[in-house]
């Protein structure tokens, strides 16, 4: 495995590669969710590239950029075990030199949910992913369903900007009690960790109601919200039953629907989602 920190070093390694390149962009502090992306990339490509970059531009000033967990050596060991070929781990200055002034702005699909709660977030995500794709030039890039809206934003960029990369979305990897794996779970104390299972419980309730033929989206949202409100440590940011393709809020479930949640457990903001059919 080769570890490079500059764009020019990366390009030197990339240039002679002729077979398919599978790319897994991450912010590090890797867990089994990330590693399932790497495993799928390994199975489908002759060269596997992972990036580790905590992207400052996708964090609002009051968010957790500074405290975001980091453990570079452990990440490298985990990526090595998964037979990653190249790790690209640039510095902030490498990605955003002082002259930097070009941004990628995606409309519509970014306007609700995470986009509404975290102004500027998707501009940062869209810009860094576009830059990483231009550097890595992947045949396929792997993203988690855990960040459902992000995956839709990336698919929009690739289609709209005619990028020659296939986007592969991988199912959410969960702990045994259903909590979606996330680098941010490390912020939770034991009581909060227990309380955090309420997200999966609410999503499972939504799926059960849907399987019992409930078509009224508002009824499902209300039942999810009242279940979450029973957990004293939980504060709802949004509960959504949306069109799985456009993320438009649904009144009647007459197509593929996604239940999406953002909930604060204490100070920690968690998101999760589940397909209802
Ligand atoms: P991050 O390091 O949080 O930016 O995540 C990097 C990639 O891993 C993104 O495509 C995430 O959607 C994906 N990911 C994060 N958590 C999970 C999970 N529990 N299961 C599957 N993929 C995940």
Coordinates of N, CA and C in Angstrom, one line a residue, residues 136-249:
X136 N -8.3 11.7 -8.7 CA -8.3 10.2 -8.7 C -8.7 9.6 -10.0
X137 N -9.6 10.3 -10.7 CA -10.2 9.7 -12.0 C -10.6 8.3 -11.8
X138 N -11.6 8.1 -10.9 CA -12.0 6.7 -10.6 C -13.0 6.1 -11.7
X139 N -12.9 4.8 -11.9 CA -13.9 4.1 -12.7 C -15.2 4.0 -12.0
X140 N -15.0 3.7 -10.7 CA -16.2 3.6 -9.8 C -15.9 4.2 -8.5
X141 N -16.9 4.9 -7.9 CA -16.7 5.4 -6.5 C -17.8 4.9 -5.6
X142 N -17.4 4.7 -4.4 CA -18.3 4.0 -3.4 C -18.7 4.9 -2.3
X143 N -20.1 4.9 -2.1 CA -20.6 5.8 -1.1 C -21.6 5.0 -0.2
X144 N -21.9 5.4 1.0 CA -22.8 4.6 1.9 C -24.2 5.2 1.8
X145 N -25.1 4.3 1.9 CA -26.6 4.6 2.0 C -26.9 5.4 3.3
X146 N -26.0 5.2 4.3 CA -26.1 5.9 5.5 C -26.3 7.4 5.3
X147 N -25.5 8.0 4.3 CA -25.7 9.4 4.0 C -26.5 9.4 2.6
X148 N -27.8 9.1 2.7 CA -28.6 8.9 1.5 C -28.6 10.2 0.7
X149 N -28.8 11.3 1.3 CA -28.9 12.6 0.5 C -27.6 12.9 -0.1
X150 N -26.5 12.6 0.6 CA -25.1 12.8 0.0 C -25.0 12.0 -1.3
X151 N -25.4 10.7 -1.2 CA -25.3 9.8 -2.4 C -26.1 10.4 -3.6
X152 N -27.3 10.9 -3.3 CA -28.1 11.5 -4.4 C -27.4 12.8 -5.0
X153 N -26.8 13.6 -4.1 CA -26.1 14.8 -4.5 C -24.9 14.4 -5.5
X154 N -24.2 13.4 -5.1 CA -23.0 12.9 -5.9 C -23.5 12.4 -7.2
X155 N -24.6 11.6 -7.2 CA -25.1 11.1 -8.5 C -25.5 12.3 -9.4
X156 N -26.1 13.3 -8.8 CA -26.5 14.5 -9.6 C -25.3 15.1 -10.2
X157 N -24.2 15.3 -9.5 CA -23.0 16.0 -10.0 C -22.5 15.2 -11.1
X158 N -22.4 13.9 -11.0 CA -21.8 13.0 -12.0 C -22.6 13.1 -13.3
X159 N -23.9 13.1 -13.1 CA -24.8 13.2 -14.3 C -24.7 14.6 -14.9
X160 N -24.8 15.6 -14.1 CA -24.8 17.0 -14.6 C -23.5 17.5 -15.2
X161 N -22.4 17.0 -14.6 CA -21.1 17.5 -15.1 C -20.4 16.4 -16.0
X162 N -21.2 15.4 -16.4 CA -20.7 14.4 -17.4 C -19.4 13.7 -16.9
X163 N -19.4 13.4 -15.6 CA -18.2 12.7 -15.1 C -18.2 11.2 -15.5
X164 N -17.1 10.7 -15.8 CA -17.0 9.3 -16.3 C -16.7 8.3 -15.2
X165 N -17.6 8.4 -14.1 CA -17.4 7.6 -12.9 C -18.8 7.0 -12.6
X166 N -18.8 5.7 -12.3 CA -20.0 5.0 -11.8 C -20.1 5.2 -10.3
X167 N -21.3 5.6 -9.8 CA -21.5 5.7 -8.4 C -22.1 4.5 -7.8
X168 N -21.5 3.8 -6.9 CA -22.0 2.6 -6.3 C -22.4 2.9 -4.8
X169 N -23.6 2.6 -4.5 CA -24.1 2.9 -3.1 C -24.3 1.6 -2.3
X170 N -23.7 1.6 -1.1 CA -23.5 0.4 -0.3 C -24.5 0.4 0.9
X171 N -25.1 -0.7 1.2 CA -26.1 -0.6 2.4 C -25.4 -0.2 3.7
X172 N -26.2 0.4 4.6 CA -25.7 0.8 5.9 C -25.3 -0.3 6.7
X173 N -24.1 -0.2 7.3 CA -23.6 -1.2 8.3 C -24.0 -0.8 9.7
X174 N -24.6 -1.7 10.4 CA -25.1 -1.3 11.8 C -24.4 -2.1 12.9
X175 N -24.5 -1.6 14.1 CA -24.1 -2.3 15.3 C -25.2 -3.4 15.5
X176 N -24.9 -4.3 16.5 CA -25.9 -5.4 16.7 C -27.2 -4.9 17.2
X177 N -27.3 -3.7 17.8 CA -28.6 -3.2 18.3 C -29.2 -2.3 17.2
X178 N -28.6 -2.2 16.0 CA -29.2 -1.4 15.0 C -28.6 0.0 14.7
X179 N -27.9 0.5 15.7 CA -27.3 1.8 15.5 C -26.4 1.8 14.3
X180 N -26.6 2.8 13.4 CA -25.8 2.9 12.2 C -24.3 3.2 12.6
X181 N -23.4 2.5 12.1 CA -22.0 2.9 12.4 C -21.7 4.3 11.9
X182 N -21.0 5.0 12.7 CA -20.6 6.4 12.4 C -19.4 6.8 13.2
X183 N -18.5 7.6 12.6 CA -17.3 8.0 13.3 C -17.8 8.9 14.5
X184 N -18.9 9.5 14.4 CA -19.4 10.4 15.5 C -20.0 9.6 16.6
X185 N -20.2 8.3 16.5 CA -20.7 7.5 17.6 C -19.7 7.6 18.8
X186 N -18.5 7.9 18.5 CA -17.5 7.9 19.5 C -17.7 9.1 20.5
X187 N -18.5 10.1 20.1 CA -18.9 11.2 21.0 C -19.8 10.8 22.1
X188 N -20.5 9.6 22.0 CA -21.6 9.2 22.9 C -21.1 8.6 24.1
X189 N -21.6 9.1 25.3 CA -21.3 8.4 26.6 C -22.2 7.2 26.7
X190 N -22.0 6.3 27.6 CA -22.7 5.0 27.7 C -24.3 5.3 27.7
X191 N -24.7 6.2 28.4 CA -26.2 6.5 28.5 C -26.7 7.0 27.1
X192 N -25.9 7.9 26.5 CA -26.3 8.4 25.2 C -26.2 7.3 24.1
X193 N -25.2 6.4 24.3 CA -25.1 5.3 23.3 C -26.4 4.4 23.3
X194 N -26.9 4.2 24.5 CA -28.1 3.4 24.7 C -29.3 4.2 24.1
X195 N -29.4 5.5 24.4 CA -30.5 6.3 23.9 C -30.4 6.4 22.3
X196 N -29.2 6.3 21.7 CA -29.1 6.4 20.3 C -29.8 5.3 19.5
X197 N -30.1 4.2 20.2 CA -30.8 3.1 19.5 C -32.2 3.6 19.0
X198 N -32.7 4.7 19.6 CA -34.1 5.2 19.2 C -34.2 5.5 17.7
X199 N -33.1 5.9 17.1 CA -33.2 6.2 15.6 C -33.6 4.9 14.9
X200 N -32.9 3.8 15.1 CA -33.2 2.6 14.4 C -34.6 2.1 14.8
X201 N -35.0 2.3 16.1 CA -36.3 1.8 16.5 C -37.4 2.6 15.7
X202 N -37.2 3.9 15.5 CA -38.2 4.7 14.8 C -38.2 4.4 13.3
X203 N -37.0 4.1 12.7 CA -37.0 3.7 11.3 C -37.7 2.3 11.2
X204 N -37.4 1.4 12.1 CA -38.0 0.1 12.0 C -39.5 0.2 12.2
X205 N -40.0 1.1 13.0 CA -41.4 1.3 13.2 C -42.0 1.8 11.9
X206 N -41.4 2.7 11.2 CA -41.9 3.2 9.9 C -42.0 2.1 8.9
X207 N -41.0 1.3 8.9 CA -41.0 0.2 7.9 C -42.1 -0.8 8.2
X208 N -42.3 -1.1 9.5 CA -43.4 -2.0 9.9 C -44.8 -1.4 9.6
X209 N -45.0 -0.2 9.8 CA -46.3 0.5 9.5 C -46.5 0.4 8.0
X210 N -45.4 0.6 7.2 CA -45.6 0.6 5.7 C -45.9 -0.8 5.3
X211 N -45.2 -1.8 5.9 CA -45.5 -3.2 5.5 C -46.9 -3.6 5.9
X212 N -47.5 -2.9 6.9 CA -48.9 -3.2 7.3 C -49.8 -2.3 6.4
X213 N -49.3 -1.8 5.3 CA -50.1 -1.1 4.3 C -50.4 0.3 4.6
X214 N -49.8 0.9 5.6 CA -50.0 2.4 5.9 C -49.5 3.2 4.7
X215 N -50.4 4.0 4.2 CA -50.0 4.9 3.0 C -49.9 6.3 3.4
X216 N -50.4 6.7 4.6 CA -50.4 8.1 5.0 C -49.0 8.4 5.6
X217 N -48.3 9.2 4.9 CA -46.9 9.5 5.3 C -46.9 10.3 6.7
X218 N -47.9 11.2 6.8 CA -47.9 12.0 8.0 C -48.2 11.2 9.3
X219 N -49.0 10.2 9.1 CA -49.3 9.2 10.2 C -48.0 8.5 10.6
X220 N -47.2 8.1 9.7 CA -45.9 7.4 10.0 C -44.9 8.4 10.6
X221 N -44.8 9.6 10.1 CA -44.0 10.7 10.7 C -44.3 10.9 12.2
X222 N -45.6 11.0 12.4 CA -46.1 11.3 13.8 C -45.8 10.2 14.7
X223 N -46.0 8.9 14.3 CA -45.7 7.8 15.1 C -44.2 7.7 15.4
X224 N -43.4 8.0 14.4 CA -41.9 8.0 14.6 C -41.5 9.1 15.6
X225 N -42.1 10.3 15.4 CA -41.7 11.4 16.3 C -42.1 11.1 17.7
X226 N -43.3 10.5 17.9 CA -43.7 10.3 19.3 C -42.9 9.2 20.0
X227 N -42.4 8.2 19.2 CA -41.5 7.2 19.8 C -40.2 7.9 20.2
X228 N -39.7 8.8 19.3 CA -38.4 9.4 19.6 C -38.5 10.3 20.9
X229 N -39.7 11.0 20.9 CA -39.8 12.0 22.0 C -39.9 11.3 23.4
X230 N -40.2 10.0 23.4 CA -40.2 9.3 24.7 C -38.8 9.1 25.2
X231 N -37.8 9.3 24.4 CA -36.4 9.2 24.8 C -35.9 10.6 25.3
X232 N -35.7 10.7 26.6 CA -35.4 12.1 27.2 C -34.1 12.7 26.6
X233 N -33.1 11.9 26.2 CA -31.9 12.5 25.7 C -32.0 12.9 24.2
X234 N -33.1 12.6 23.6 CA -33.2 12.8 22.1 C -33.9 14.1 21.8
X235 N -33.4 14.8 20.8 CA -34.0 16.0 20.3 C -34.1 15.9 18.8
X236 N -35.4 16.0 18.2 CA -35.5 15.8 16.8 C -35.1 17.0 16.0
X237 N -34.3 16.8 14.9 CA -34.1 17.9 14.0 C -35.1 17.7 12.8
X238 N -35.2 16.5 12.2 CA -36.2 16.3 11.3 C -36.6 14.8 11.3
X239 N -37.9 14.6 10.9 CA -38.4 13.2 10.6 C -39.0 13.3 9.2
X240 N -38.6 12.6 8.3 CA -39.0 12.7 6.9 C -39.4 11.4 6.3
X241 N -40.5 11.5 5.6 CA -40.9 10.3 4.7 C -40.9 10.9 3.3
X242 N -39.9 10.6 2.5 CA -39.7 11.3 1.2 C -39.6 10.3 0.1
X243 N -39.8 10.9 -1.1 CA -39.5 10.1 -2.4 C -38.0 9.7 -2.4
X244 N -37.8 8.4 -2.5 CA -36.4 7.9 -2.4 C -35.5 8.5 -3.5
X245 N -36.0 9.0 -4.6 CA -35.2 9.5 -5.7 C -34.9 11.0 -5.6
X246 N -36.0 11.7 -5.2 CA -35.9 13.2 -5.3 C -35.8 13.8 -3.9
X247 N -36.2 13.0 -2.9 CA -36.3 13.5 -1.5 C -37.4 14.5 -1.2
X248 N -38.3 14.6 -2.2 CA -39.5 15.4 -1.9 C -40.4 14.8 -0.9
X249 N -40.8 15.6 0.1 CA -41.7 15.1 1.2 C -43.0 14.5 0.6

